[in-house]
CSV table of C-alpha atoms in Angstrom, one decimal:
chain,number,residue,atom,x,y,z
O,1,UNK,CA,-44.8,3.9,-16.5
O,2,UNK,CA,-44.4,1.1,-13.8
O,3,UNK,CA,-40.7,0.3,-15.2
O,4,UNK,CA,-39.8,4.0,-15.5
O,5,UNK,CA,-41.0,4.5,-12.0
O,6,UNK,CA,-39.2,1.8,-10.7
O,7,UNK,CA,-35.7,2.5,-12.2
O,8,UNK,CA,-36.0,6.2,-12.0
O,9,UNK,CA,-35.1,8.9,-14.3
O,10,UNK,CA,-33.0,7.9,-17.5
O,11,UNK,CA,-30.2,10.1,-16.2
O,12,UNK,CA,-30.0,8.1,-13.2
O,13,UNK,CA,-29.5,4.8,-15.1
O,14,UNK,CA,-26.0,4.2,-15.9
O,15,UNK,CA,-23.4,1.6,-16.3
O,16,UNK,CA,-21.7,0.4,-13.4
O,17,UNK,CA,-18.0,0.2,-13.3
O,18,UNK,CA,-16.0,-3.2,-13.1
O,19,UNK,CA,-15.4,-2.1,-9.3
O,20,UNK,CA,-18.9,-1.4,-8.6
O,21,UNK,CA,-19.8,-4.5,-10.3
O,22,UNK,CA,-17.6,-6.4,-8.0
O,23,UNK,CA,-19.0,-4.8,-4.8
O,24,UNK,CA,-22.4,-5.7,-5.6
O,25,UNK,CA,-22.3,-8.9,-7.6
O,26,UNK,CA,-19.0,-10.5,-6.6
O,27,UNK,CA,-16.4,-11.5,-9.1
O,28,UNK,CA,-18.4,-13.6,-11.4
O,29,UNK,CA,-21.0,-12.9,-14.0
O,30,UNK,CA,-23.6,-15.6,-14.4
O,31,UNK,CA,-24.5,-16.6,-18.1
O,32,UNK,CA,-28.0,-17.7,-19.3
O,33,UNK,CA,-26.7,-21.4,-19.4
O,34,UNK,CA,-25.7,-21.2,-15.9
O,35,UNK,CA,-22.1,-20.8,-16.5
O,36,UNK,CA,-20.2,-18.2,-15.1
O,37,UNK,CA,-17.3,-16.1,-16.4
O,38,UNK,CA,-15.1,-14.0,-13.8
O,39,UNK,CA,-15.1,-10.4,-13.6
O,40,UNK,CA,-11.8,-8.7,-13.8
O,41,UNK,CA,-10.6,-6.3,-11.1
O,42,UNK,CA,-9.9,-2.7,-12.3
O,43,UNK,CA,-6.6,-2.3,-14.3
O,44,UNK,CA,-4.9,0.4,-12.2
O,45,UNK,CA,-2.3,2.3,-13.6
O,46,UNK,CA,0.5,0.4,-11.5
O,47,UNK,CA,-1.2,-2.7,-12.5
O,48,UNK,CA,-1.0,-1.7,-16.1
O,49,UNK,CA,2.5,-0.6,-15.8
O,50,UNK,CA,3.2,-4.1,-14.2
O,51,UNK,CA,1.0,-5.9,-16.9
O,52,UNK,CA,3.3,-4.1,-19.8
O,53,UNK,CA,6.6,-5.0,-18.2
O,54,UNK,CA,5.6,-8.8,-18.1
O,55,UNK,CA,4.0,-8.8,-21.5
O,56,UNK,CA,7.5,-7.0,-22.9
O,57,UNK,CA,10.0,-9.3,-20.9
O,58,UNK,CA,8.0,-12.3,-19.7
O,59,UNK,CA,7.2,-13.5,-16.1
O,60,UNK,CA,9.2,-11.3,-13.2
O,61,UNK,CA,10.2,-12.6,-9.8
O,62,UNK,CA,8.3,-12.0,-6.7
O,63,UNK,CA,10.8,-9.8,-5.8
O,64,UNK,CA,10.3,-7.6,-8.8
O,65,UNK,CA,6.7,-7.6,-8.2
O,66,UNK,CA,7.3,-6.5,-4.7
O,67,UNK,CA,9.4,-3.7,-5.5
O,68,UNK,CA,6.8,-2.3,-8.0
O,69,UNK,CA,3.8,-2.6,-6.1
O,70,UNK,CA,5.4,-1.0,-2.7
O,71,UNK,CA,7.8,1.6,-4.1
O,72,UNK,CA,7.1,2.2,-7.9
O,73,UNK,CA,6.2,6.1,-8.4
O,74,UNK,CA,3.5,5.5,-10.5
O,75,UNK,CA,1.3,4.4,-7.6
O,76,UNK,CA,3.4,2.3,-5.5
O,77,UNK,CA,2.1,1.4,-2.0
O,78,UNK,CA,4.6,3.4,0.4
O,79,UNK,CA,4.3,6.5,-2.1
O,80,UNK,CA,1.1,7.2,-0.1
O,81,UNK,CA,1.2,8.7,3.6
O,82,UNK,CA,-1.6,7.2,5.5
O,83,UNK,CA,-1.0,3.6,5.7
O,84,UNK,CA,-0.4,3.1,9.2
O,85,UNK,CA,-2.6,3.0,12.2
O,86,UNK,CA,-6.2,2.4,12.8
O,87,UNK,CA,-7.5,4.4,9.7
O,88,UNK,CA,-4.8,2.8,7.6
O,89,UNK,CA,-4.3,-1.0,6.8
O,90,UNK,CA,-2.4,-1.9,9.8
O,91,UNK,CA,-1.3,-1.0,13.0
O,92,UNK,CA,2.5,-1.4,14.4
O,93,UNK,CA,3.7,-1.8,18.1
O,94,UNK,CA,4.5,1.7,18.3
O,95,UNK,CA,1.3,2.8,17.3
O,96,UNK,CA,-0.5,0.7,19.8
O,97,UNK,CA,1.2,2.1,22.9
O,98,UNK,CA,3.8,4.4,23.9
O,99,UNK,CA,5.3,1.8,26.2
O,100,UNK,CA,6.8,-0.1,23.4
O,101,UNK,CA,9.2,2.5,22.3
O,102,UNK,CA,9.8,3.6,25.9
O,103,UNK,CA,11.2,0.0,26.6
O,104,UNK,CA,13.4,0.3,23.4
O,105,UNK,CA,14.9,3.4,24.6
O,106,UNK,CA,15.5,2.1,28.2
O,107,UNK,CA,17.4,-1.0,26.3
O,108,UNK,CA,19.5,1.3,24.5
O,109,UNK,CA,20.1,3.5,27.8
O,110,UNK,CA,20.9,0.2,29.7
O,111,UNK,CA,23.7,-0.9,27.0
O,112,UNK,CA,24.9,2.8,26.6
O,113,UNK,CA,25.8,2.7,30.6
O,114,UNK,CA,27.6,-0.7,29.9
O,115,UNK,CA,29.7,0.6,27.3
O,116,UNK,CA,31.0,3.3,29.4
O,117,UNK,CA,28.5,6.2,28.6
O,118,UNK,CA,30.1,7.5,25.3
O,119,UNK,CA,29.4,11.1,24.9
O,120,UNK,CA,28.5,11.2,21.4
O,121,UNK,CA,25.6,8.7,20.0
O,122,UNK,CA,23.3,8.9,17.0
O,123,UNK,CA,19.8,7.4,16.7
O,124,UNK,CA,19.5,5.5,13.5
O,125,UNK,CA,16.0,3.9,12.4
O,126,UNK,CA,15.5,1.9,9.3
O,127,UNK,CA,11.7,2.3,8.0
O,128,UNK,CA,10.5,4.9,10.7
O,129,UNK,CA,6.9,4.6,9.7
O,130,UNK,CA,5.1,7.6,10.7
O,131,UNK,CA,8.0,8.6,13.3
O,132,UNK,CA,6.0,7.5,16.2
O,133,UNK,CA,8.8,5.0,17.4
O,134,UNK,CA,11.3,7.5,17.5
O,135,UNK,CA,9.4,10.4,19.0
O,136,UNK,CA,8.9,7.7,21.9
O,137,UNK,CA,12.5,6.8,22.1
O,138,UNK,CA,13.6,10.4,22.4
O,139,UNK,CA,10.8,11.5,24.9
O,140,UNK,CA,11.7,8.5,27.0
O,141,UNK,CA,15.5,9.4,26.5
O,142,UNK,CA,15.0,12.9,28.2
O,143,UNK,CA,14.4,11.0,31.4
O,144,UNK,CA,18.1,10.0,31.4
O,145,UNK,CA,19.9,13.4,30.8
O,146,UNK,CA,23.5,12.1,30.1
O,147,UNK,CA,22.2,9.8,27.6
O,148,UNK,CA,20.0,12.2,26.1
O,149,UNK,CA,22.8,14.9,25.9
O,150,UNK,CA,24.8,12.2,24.1
O,151,UNK,CA,22.4,12.1,21.4
O,152,UNK,CA,24.0,14.4,18.3
O,153,UNK,CA,21.7,13.5,15.6
O,154,UNK,CA,18.9,11.4,14.2
O,155,UNK,CA,19.3,9.7,10.9
O,156,UNK,CA,16.3,8.0,9.4
O,157,UNK,CA,16.5,5.6,6.2
O,158,UNK,CA,12.9,6.2,4.6
O,159,UNK,CA,12.3,6.4,0.8
O,160,UNK,CA,9.0,7.4,0.5
O,161,UNK,CA,8.4,11.5,0.3
O,162,UNK,CA,4.9,11.3,1.9
O,163,UNK,CA,6.3,9.3,5.0
O,164,UNK,CA,9.3,11.6,5.6
O,165,UNK,CA,6.9,14.6,5.7
O,166,UNK,CA,4.9,12.5,8.4
O,167,UNK,CA,8.0,11.9,10.4
O,168,UNK,CA,9.1,15.3,10.1
O,169,UNK,CA,5.9,16.6,11.5
O,170,UNK,CA,5.9,13.9,14.2
O,171,UNK,CA,9.3,15.0,15.4
O,172,UNK,CA,8.5,18.5,15.5
O,173,UNK,CA,11.0,19.8,12.9
O,174,UNK,CA,10.8,23.1,11.5
O,175,UNK,CA,9.9,23.8,8.0
O,176,UNK,CA,11.8,27.2,8.4
O,177,UNK,CA,15.0,25.3,8.7
O,178,UNK,CA,14.4,22.2,6.6
O,179,UNK,CA,16.6,21.6,3.5
O,180,UNK,CA,14.8,19.8,1.0
O,181,UNK,CA,15.6,17.0,-1.7
O,182,UNK,CA,16.7,18.4,-5.1
O,183,UNK,CA,13.8,16.8,-7.2
O,184,UNK,CA,12.1,18.4,-9.9
O,185,UNK,CA,8.9,16.1,-9.4
O,186,UNK,CA,8.7,16.8,-5.6
O,187,UNK,CA,10.2,20.1,-4.3
O,188,UNK,CA,8.6,19.2,-0.4
O,189,UNK,CA,10.2,16.2,0.5
O,190,UNK,CA,12.5,17.0,3.6
O,191,UNK,CA,16.4,15.9,3.6
O,192,UNK,CA,17.8,17.6,7.0
O,193,UNK,CA,16.1,19.8,9.5
O,194,UNK,CA,16.2,20.3,13.4
O,195,UNK,CA,13.8,19.3,15.7
O,196,UNK,CA,12.2,22.4,17.8
O,197,UNK,CA,10.9,20.7,20.8
O,198,UNK,CA,14.4,18.7,21.3
O,199,UNK,CA,17.2,21.5,21.8
O,200,UNK,CA,17.6,22.0,17.8
O,201,UNK,CA,18.4,18.3,17.7
O,202,UNK,CA,19.4,17.4,13.7
O,203,UNK,CA,17.3,15.1,12.0
O,204,UNK,CA,18.7,13.6,8.8
O,205,UNK,CA,16.7,11.6,6.1
O,206,UNK,CA,18.3,9.2,3.3
O,207,UNK,CA,17.3,6.9,0.8
O,208,UNK,CA,19.8,3.6,1.8
O,209,UNK,CA,21.8,3.0,4.8
O,210,UNK,CA,25.0,3.4,2.9
O,211,UNK,CA,24.3,7.3,2.7
O,212,UNK,CA,24.5,7.9,6.2
O,213,UNK,CA,28.1,9.0,7.5
O,214,UNK,CA,28.7,9.7,11.4
O,215,UNK,CA,32.2,10.5,13.0
O,216,UNK,CA,34.4,7.9,14.0
O,217,UNK,CA,33.8,8.7,17.7
O,218,UNK,CA,30.0,8.8,17.4
O,219,UNK,CA,28.3,5.5,18.5
O,220,UNK,CA,25.4,4.7,16.3
O,221,UNK,CA,22.4,3.2,18.1
O,222,UNK,CA,20.1,1.4,15.5
O,223,UNK,CA,16.6,0.1,15.5
O,224,UNK,CA,14.9,-1.6,12.5
O,225,UNK,CA,11.1,-2.3,13.5
O,226,UNK,CA,9.2,-3.9,10.6
O,227,UNK,CA,11.9,-3.0,8.1
O,228,UNK,CA,13.1,-6.5,7.0
O,229,UNK,CA,9.1,-7.7,6.4
O,230,UNK,CA,8.6,-5.5,3.5
O,231,UNK,CA,11.6,-6.4,1.7
O,232,UNK,CA,11.3,-8.1,-1.6
O,233,UNK,CA,11.7,-12.0,-1.6
O,234,UNK,CA,12.2,-14.6,-4.2
O,235,UNK,CA,10.1,-17.8,-4.0
O,236,UNK,CA,11.1,-21.4,-4.9
O,237,UNK,CA,9.6,-24.9,-5.1
O,238,UNK,CA,11.5,-28.0,-5.0
O,239,UNK,CA,10.2,-30.0,-8.1
O,240,UNK,CA,9.7,-33.8,-8.6
O,241,UNK,CA,13.3,-33.8,-10.0
O,242,UNK,CA,14.7,-32.5,-6.7
O,243,UNK,CA,15.7,-29.3,-8.2
O,244,UNK,CA,14.9,-26.1,-7.2
O,245,UNK,CA,12.1,-23.8,-9.8
O,246,UNK,CA,11.5,-20.3,-9.1
O,247,UNK,CA,8.0,-19.2,-8.8
O,248,UNK,CA,7.2,-16.0,-10.7
O,249,UNK,CA,4.2,-13.5,-11.3
O,250,UNK,CA,2.7,-13.6,-15.0
O,251,UNK,CA,0.0,-11.8,-16.5
O,252,UNK,CA,-3.2,-14.0,-16.0
O,253,UNK,CA,-4.4,-14.0,-19.6
O,254,UNK,CA,-1.1,-15.5,-20.9
O,255,UNK,CA,-2.7,-19.0,-21.9
O,256,UNK,CA,-0.4,-19.4,-24.6
O,257,UNK,CA,3.1,-19.7,-22.9
O,258,UNK,CA,6.1,-19.4,-25.2
O,259,UNK,CA,7.8,-22.4,-26.1
O,260,UNK,CA,11.5,-23.5,-25.1
O,261,UNK,CA,13.8,-25.9,-26.1
O,262,UNK,CA,12.0,-28.6,-27.9
O,263,UNK,CA,8.9,-26.9,-27.9
O,264,UNK,CA,7.9,-27.4,-24.1
O,265,UNK,CA,6.5,-24.1,-22.4
O,266,UNK,CA,8.9,-22.4,-20.3
O,267,UNK,CA,6.5,-22.1,-17.4
O,268,UNK,CA,3.8,-24.1,-15.5
O,269,UNK,CA,0.9,-23.1,-13.6
O,270,UNK,CA,1.8,-22.8,-9.9
O,271,UNK,CA,-0.4,-24.2,-7.2
O,272,UNK,CA,-2.3,-21.6,-5.7
O,273,UNK,CA,-0.3,-19.6,-3.1
O,274,UNK,CA,-3.0,-17.8,-1.2
O,275,UNK,CA,-6.5,-18.7,0.1
O,276,UNK,CA,-8.0,-15.8,-1.6
O,277,UNK,CA,-9.8,-16.2,-5.3
O,278,UNK,CA,-7.5,-15.0,-7.9
O,279,UNK,CA,-10.1,-15.5,-10.7
O,280,UNK,CA,-10.7,-11.4,-10.5
O,281,UNK,CA,-6.9,-10.6,-10.6
O,282,UNK,CA,-4.8,-9.7,-13.7
O,283,UNK,CA,-1.9,-11.6,-12.5
O,284,UNK,CA,-1.1,-15.2,-11.6
O,285,UNK,CA,1.5,-17.6,-10.1
O,286,UNK,CA,3.8,-19.7,-12.4
O,287,UNK,CA,6.7,-21.9,-12.0
O,288,UNK,CA,9.8,-22.3,-14.1
O,289,UNK,CA,10.0,-25.9,-15.6
O,290,UNK,CA,14.0,-25.5,-15.4
O,291,UNK,CA,16.2,-24.3,-12.7
O,292,UNK,CA,16.4,-20.2,-12.9
O,293,UNK,CA,19.6,-18.5,-12.3
O,294,UNK,CA,18.0,-17.0,-9.4
O,295,UNK,CA,17.7,-20.4,-7.8
O,296,UNK,CA,21.2,-21.4,-8.8
O,297,UNK,CA,22.7,-18.3,-7.2
O,298,UNK,CA,20.5,-18.0,-4.0
O,299,UNK,CA,20.2,-21.5,-3.1
O,300,UNK,CA,23.9,-22.7,-3.3
O,301,UNK,CA,23.8,-23.7,0.6
O,302,UNK,CA,23.8,-27.2,1.1
O,303,UNK,CA,21.1,-26.8,3.9
O,304,UNK,CA,18.7,-26.1,1.1
O,305,UNK,CA,19.0,-29.6,-0.5
O,306,UNK,CA,19.6,-31.4,2.8
O,307,UNK,CA,16.5,-30.0,4.8
O,308,UNK,CA,13.7,-29.7,2.4
O,309,UNK,CA,11.8,-32.3,0.4
O,310,UNK,CA,10.0,-32.4,-3.0
O,311,UNK,CA,7.0,-30.2,-3.0
O,312,UNK,CA,8.5,-27.8,-0.2
O,313,UNK,CA,9.0,-24.3,-1.1
O,314,UNK,CA,11.4,-21.7,0.6
O,315,UNK,CA,11.3,-17.8,0.5
O,316,UNK,CA,14.5,-16.0,0.3
O,317,UNK,CA,15.4,-12.4,0.6
O,318,UNK,CA,18.8,-11.5,-0.9
O,319,UNK,CA,18.5,-7.8,-0.1
O,320,UNK,CA,17.8,-8.4,3.5
O,321,UNK,CA,20.9,-10.4,3.7
O,322,UNK,CA,22.9,-7.6,2.0
O,323,UNK,CA,21.6,-4.9,4.3
O,324,UNK,CA,22.2,-6.9,7.4
O,325,UNK,CA,25.8,-7.7,6.1
O,326,UNK,CA,26.2,-3.9,5.9
O,327,UNK,CA,24.5,-3.1,9.0
O,328,UNK,CA,26.6,-5.7,11.3
O,329,UNK,CA,29.7,-4.4,9.5
O,330,UNK,CA,29.1,-0.8,10.4
O,331,UNK,CA,27.9,-1.3,13.7
O,332,UNK,CA,31.6,-3.4,14.5
O,333,UNK,CA,33.3,-0.5,12.9
O,334,UNK,CA,31.7,2.1,15.1
O,335,UNK,CA,31.3,0.0,18.1
O,336,UNK,CA,27.6,0.7,18.1
O,337,UNK,CA,24.6,-1.8,18.8
O,338,UNK,CA,21.4,-2.4,17.0
O,339,UNK,CA,18.1,-4.1,17.7
O,340,UNK,CA,16.0,-5.8,14.9
O,341,UNK,CA,12.1,-6.2,15.8
O,342,UNK,CA,10.1,-7.7,13.3
O,343,UNK,CA,7.7,-10.9,12.9
O,344,UNK,CA,8.9,-14.1,11.8
O,345,UNK,CA,10.8,-17.3,12.8
O,346,UNK,CA,14.3,-18.3,13.4
O,347,UNK,CA,14.1,-20.7,10.5
O,348,UNK,CA,13.3,-20.8,6.7
O,349,UNK,CA,9.7,-20.6,5.6
O,350,UNK,CA,7.9,-21.2,2.3
O,351,UNK,CA,4.3,-19.8,2.0
O,352,UNK,CA,4.2,-16.4,4.2
O,353,UNK,CA,4.0,-14.0,1.2
O,354,UNK,CA,0.7,-12.0,1.7
O,355,UNK,CA,-1.1,-8.8,1.3
O,356,UNK,CA,-2.3,-6.5,4.3
O,357,UNK,CA,-5.6,-4.4,3.6
O,358,UNK,CA,-7.9,-3.1,6.0
O,359,UNK,CA,-6.3,-5.0,8.9
O,360,UNK,CA,-6.8,-8.4,7.0
O,361,UNK,CA,-4.9,-10.7,5.1
O,362,UNK,CA,-5.5,-10.1,1.3
O,363,UNK,CA,-4.4,-11.8,-2.2
O,364,UNK,CA,-1.3,-10.3,-2.7
O,365,UNK,CA,-1.6,-10.1,-6.4
O,366,UNK,CA,-4.8,-8.3,-6.5
O,367,UNK,CA,-4.9,-4.3,-7.2
O,368,UNK,CA,-1.3,-3.9,-6.6
O,369,UNK,CA,-0.5,-0.6,-4.8
O,370,UNK,CA,-3.5,-0.7,-2.8
O,371,UNK,CA,-2.0,-2.9,0.0
O,372,UNK,CA,1.0,-3.6,2.1
O,373,UNK,CA,3.1,-6.7,1.0
O,374,UNK,CA,4.9,-8.5,3.4
O,375,UNK,CA,6.6,-11.9,4.1
O,376,UNK,CA,7.9,-13.3,7.6
O,377,UNK,CA,11.6,-12.8,8.3
O,378,UNK,CA,13.8,-15.5,8.5
O,379,UNK,CA,16.2,-14.7,11.6
O,380,UNK,CA,18.4,-17.5,11.0
O,381,UNK,CA,19.1,-15.9,7.4
O,382,UNK,CA,19.9,-12.4,8.9
O,383,UNK,CA,22.3,-14.3,11.4
O,384,UNK,CA,24.1,-16.0,8.7
O,385,UNK,CA,24.6,-12.7,6.6
O,386,UNK,CA,26.2,-11.0,9.8
O,387,UNK,CA,28.5,-14.1,10.4
O,388,UNK,CA,32.1,-13.0,11.0
O,389,UNK,CA,31.0,-9.1,10.7
O,390,UNK,CA,29.0,-8.9,14.3
O,391,UNK,CA,27.8,-10.8,17.4
O,392,UNK,CA,23.9,-11.6,16.9
O,393,UNK,CA,21.8,-12.5,19.8
O,394,UNK,CA,18.5,-13.8,19.7
O,395,UNK,CA,15.9,-13.7,18.8
O,396,UNK,CA,13.6,-13.8,21.6
O,397,UNK,CA,9.9,-13.4,21.6
O,398,UNK,CA,8.7,-9.9,21.6
O,399,UNK,CA,6.7,-10.6,25.0
O,400,UNK,CA,9.5,-12.0,26.7
O,401,UNK,CA,11.9,-9.2,25.8
O,402,UNK,CA,9.5,-6.5,26.9
O,403,UNK,CA,8.6,-8.1,30.4
O,404,UNK,CA,12.4,-8.6,31.0
O,405,UNK,CA,12.8,-5.0,30.3
O,406,UNK,CA,9.8,-3.9,32.8
O,407,UNK,CA,7.0,-3.3,30.6
O,408,UNK,CA,4.6,-4.4,33.5
O,409,UNK,CA,6.4,-1.9,35.8
O,410,UNK,CA,5.9,1.0,33.2
O,411,UNK,CA,2.1,-0.1,32.8
O,412,UNK,CA,1.6,0.3,36.7
O,413,UNK,CA,3.2,3.8,36.4
O,414,UNK,CA,0.8,4.8,33.7
O,415,UNK,CA,-2.2,3.4,35.7
O,416,UNK,CA,-1.4,5.1,38.6
O,417,UNK,CA,-1.2,8.4,36.6
O,418,UNK,CA,-5.0,8.5,35.6
O,419,UNK,CA,-8.4,7.7,37.2
O,420,UNK,CA,-10.0,7.3,34.0
O,421,UNK,CA,-11.2,3.8,33.9
O,422,UNK,CA,-11.6,3.9,29.7
O,423,UNK,CA,-8.0,4.8,29.9
O,424,UNK,CA,-6.7,2.4,32.3
O,425,UNK,CA,-8.8,-0.3,30.4
O,426,UNK,CA,-7.1,0.7,27.2
O,427,UNK,CA,-3.5,0.7,28.6
O,428,UNK,CA,-4.1,-2.6,29.9
O,429,UNK,CA,-5.6,-3.8,26.6
O,430,UNK,CA,-2.5,-2.4,24.6
O,431,UNK,CA,0.0,-4.2,27.0
O,432,UNK,CA,-1.7,-7.5,26.3
O,433,UNK,CA,-1.7,-6.9,22.5
O,434,UNK,CA,2.2,-6.3,22.8
O,435,UNK,CA,2.7,-9.1,25.1
O,436,UNK,CA,0.2,-11.8,24.6
O,437,UNK,CA,1.6,-15.0,22.8
O,438,UNK,CA,-1.8,-15.3,21.1
O,439,UNK,CA,-1.4,-11.7,19.6
O,440,UNK,CA,1.8,-10.0,19.0
O,441,UNK,CA,3.9,-11.6,21.7
O,442,UNK,CA,5.1,-14.6,20.2
O,443,UNK,CA,5.0,-14.1,16.5
O,444,UNK,CA,7.2,-11.0,16.8
O,445,UNK,CA,10.9,-11.6,17.6
O,446,UNK,CA,13.9,-9.0,18.7
O,447,UNK,CA,17.4,-9.8,17.8
O,448,UNK,CA,20.3,-7.6,19.3
O,449,UNK,CA,23.3,-6.9,17.0
O,450,UNK,CA,26.5,-6.1,18.7
O,451,UNK,CA,30.2,-5.6,17.4
O,452,UNK,CA,32.0,-8.7,16.7
O,453,UNK,CA,34.5,-8.0,19.3
O,454,UNK,CA,31.8,-7.3,22.2
O,455,UNK,CA,32.2,-9.6,25.3
O,456,UNK,CA,29.3,-10.9,27.2
O,457,UNK,CA,25.5,-11.4,26.4
O,458,UNK,CA,23.2,-8.4,26.2
O,459,UNK,CA,20.0,-8.2,28.3
O,460,UNK,CA,17.8,-9.9,28.1
O,461,UNK,CA,19.3,-12.4,25.5
O,462,UNK,CA,20.5,-15.4,27.9
O,463,UNK,CA,22.5,-18.3,26.6
O,464,UNK,CA,20.2,-21.1,24.7
O,465,UNK,CA,19.6,-24.1,27.0
O,466,UNK,CA,20.4,-28.0,25.5
O,467,UNK,CA,16.7,-28.4,24.4
O,468,UNK,CA,17.3,-25.0,22.3
O,469,UNK,CA,20.2,-25.8,20.9
O,470,UNK,CA,19.1,-29.5,19.7
O,471,UNK,CA,15.8,-27.8,18.3
O,472,UNK,CA,15.7,-28.3,14.5
O,473,UNK,CA,16.3,-24.7,12.8
O,474,UNK,CA,13.7,-25.3,9.8
O,475,UNK,CA,10.3,-25.9,9.9
O,476,UNK,CA,8.7,-28.4,7.7
O,477,UNK,CA,6.5,-26.9,5.0
O,478,UNK,CA,2.8,-27.7,5.2
O,479,UNK,CA,1.6,-27.9,1.9
């Protein structure tokens, strides 16, 4: 009776799921002899999908894993809507303060005037998130009537149906005047609409940059904010043989690796690439024993042999290079301009691949589809991809860029517009977060892209000093 009273009625005694067991007791089961065994996390539909692919074809590249985890219709992360902001997994600069988008708009206005005030422009954004940045830029543009009148359309490159809907509503588009994507699985994804509060300005959505078409006399003004960091990367490690070996994603229960020539396993366990415990994951990292086709193709440049030692790792994003080359050529052809804002460095790094969940770093192999996957942007790689196609300037640190473009003056205007102490404190806190070197001011960088024929240096991208020119462009990997 005492035991029954302690446990409650029999109907309340139920078997805990794996997820509930993990939350209550962690990721280990303790045996009577004191040994432990890992409790595997839930095998979600997407995890099972990836698991089945690997079982059928063998270990997949990190790039393929990222693509599936982020965009798969089975349950990819970006097929969900509310991933941004304080209630999501991460907060972007536009979500922190309106000042960010306003300053970006001022940069385009300034350089639009330097181009001679062309009468037809188009605003283009790659990866628009919830539409906050574009909304702030359009609102700020109204303060410059001639510039605002030149904007003939807004073009958004966005694959996610859910994010398209959020952008549609954020930009005050009319559903009555919206044409939808012809998709039997989703009949509510916007393709083209007009913004009611912006003089019936046409807003269009595209899956890829190649689909955008503008008139020959229309100048594209392009912004890509936190776009390149989410593009798939390949990871490689320089082995003891001084050759590059690819790091792949395998299923965690594949202890009996398939044998290659001579009976040797094709893959070796890779040193842990994350500080997180992977014992509960259904996936693990492995390293090819021989040079993979991807390594031979992507690491042909001599700098990868000359600047890295045995044991060093590198991350390379050929998709970023492809899009950057296309963007550079497009900007030069139409005499446009672009800004790339992202976190990263002006050199190649090796271990930045991670997950972001609930505003914290997480194991990227855990519960695919439940978190954002990202890697630092290699701005030197983007600049290399654009060589001969466009003129790239920078990157400069985000804090430097915002200060040079007048964010402090805008902060003062906003502070004077309210007497509410809490609002004033929030404004100052947001300003600090955007510009402080210990927050987003240093790790985030800004790069400008202008036509190859452009003369002069855009503001505030000053020529590099001698010290900067002599500074190494590759950071050694800390193992």
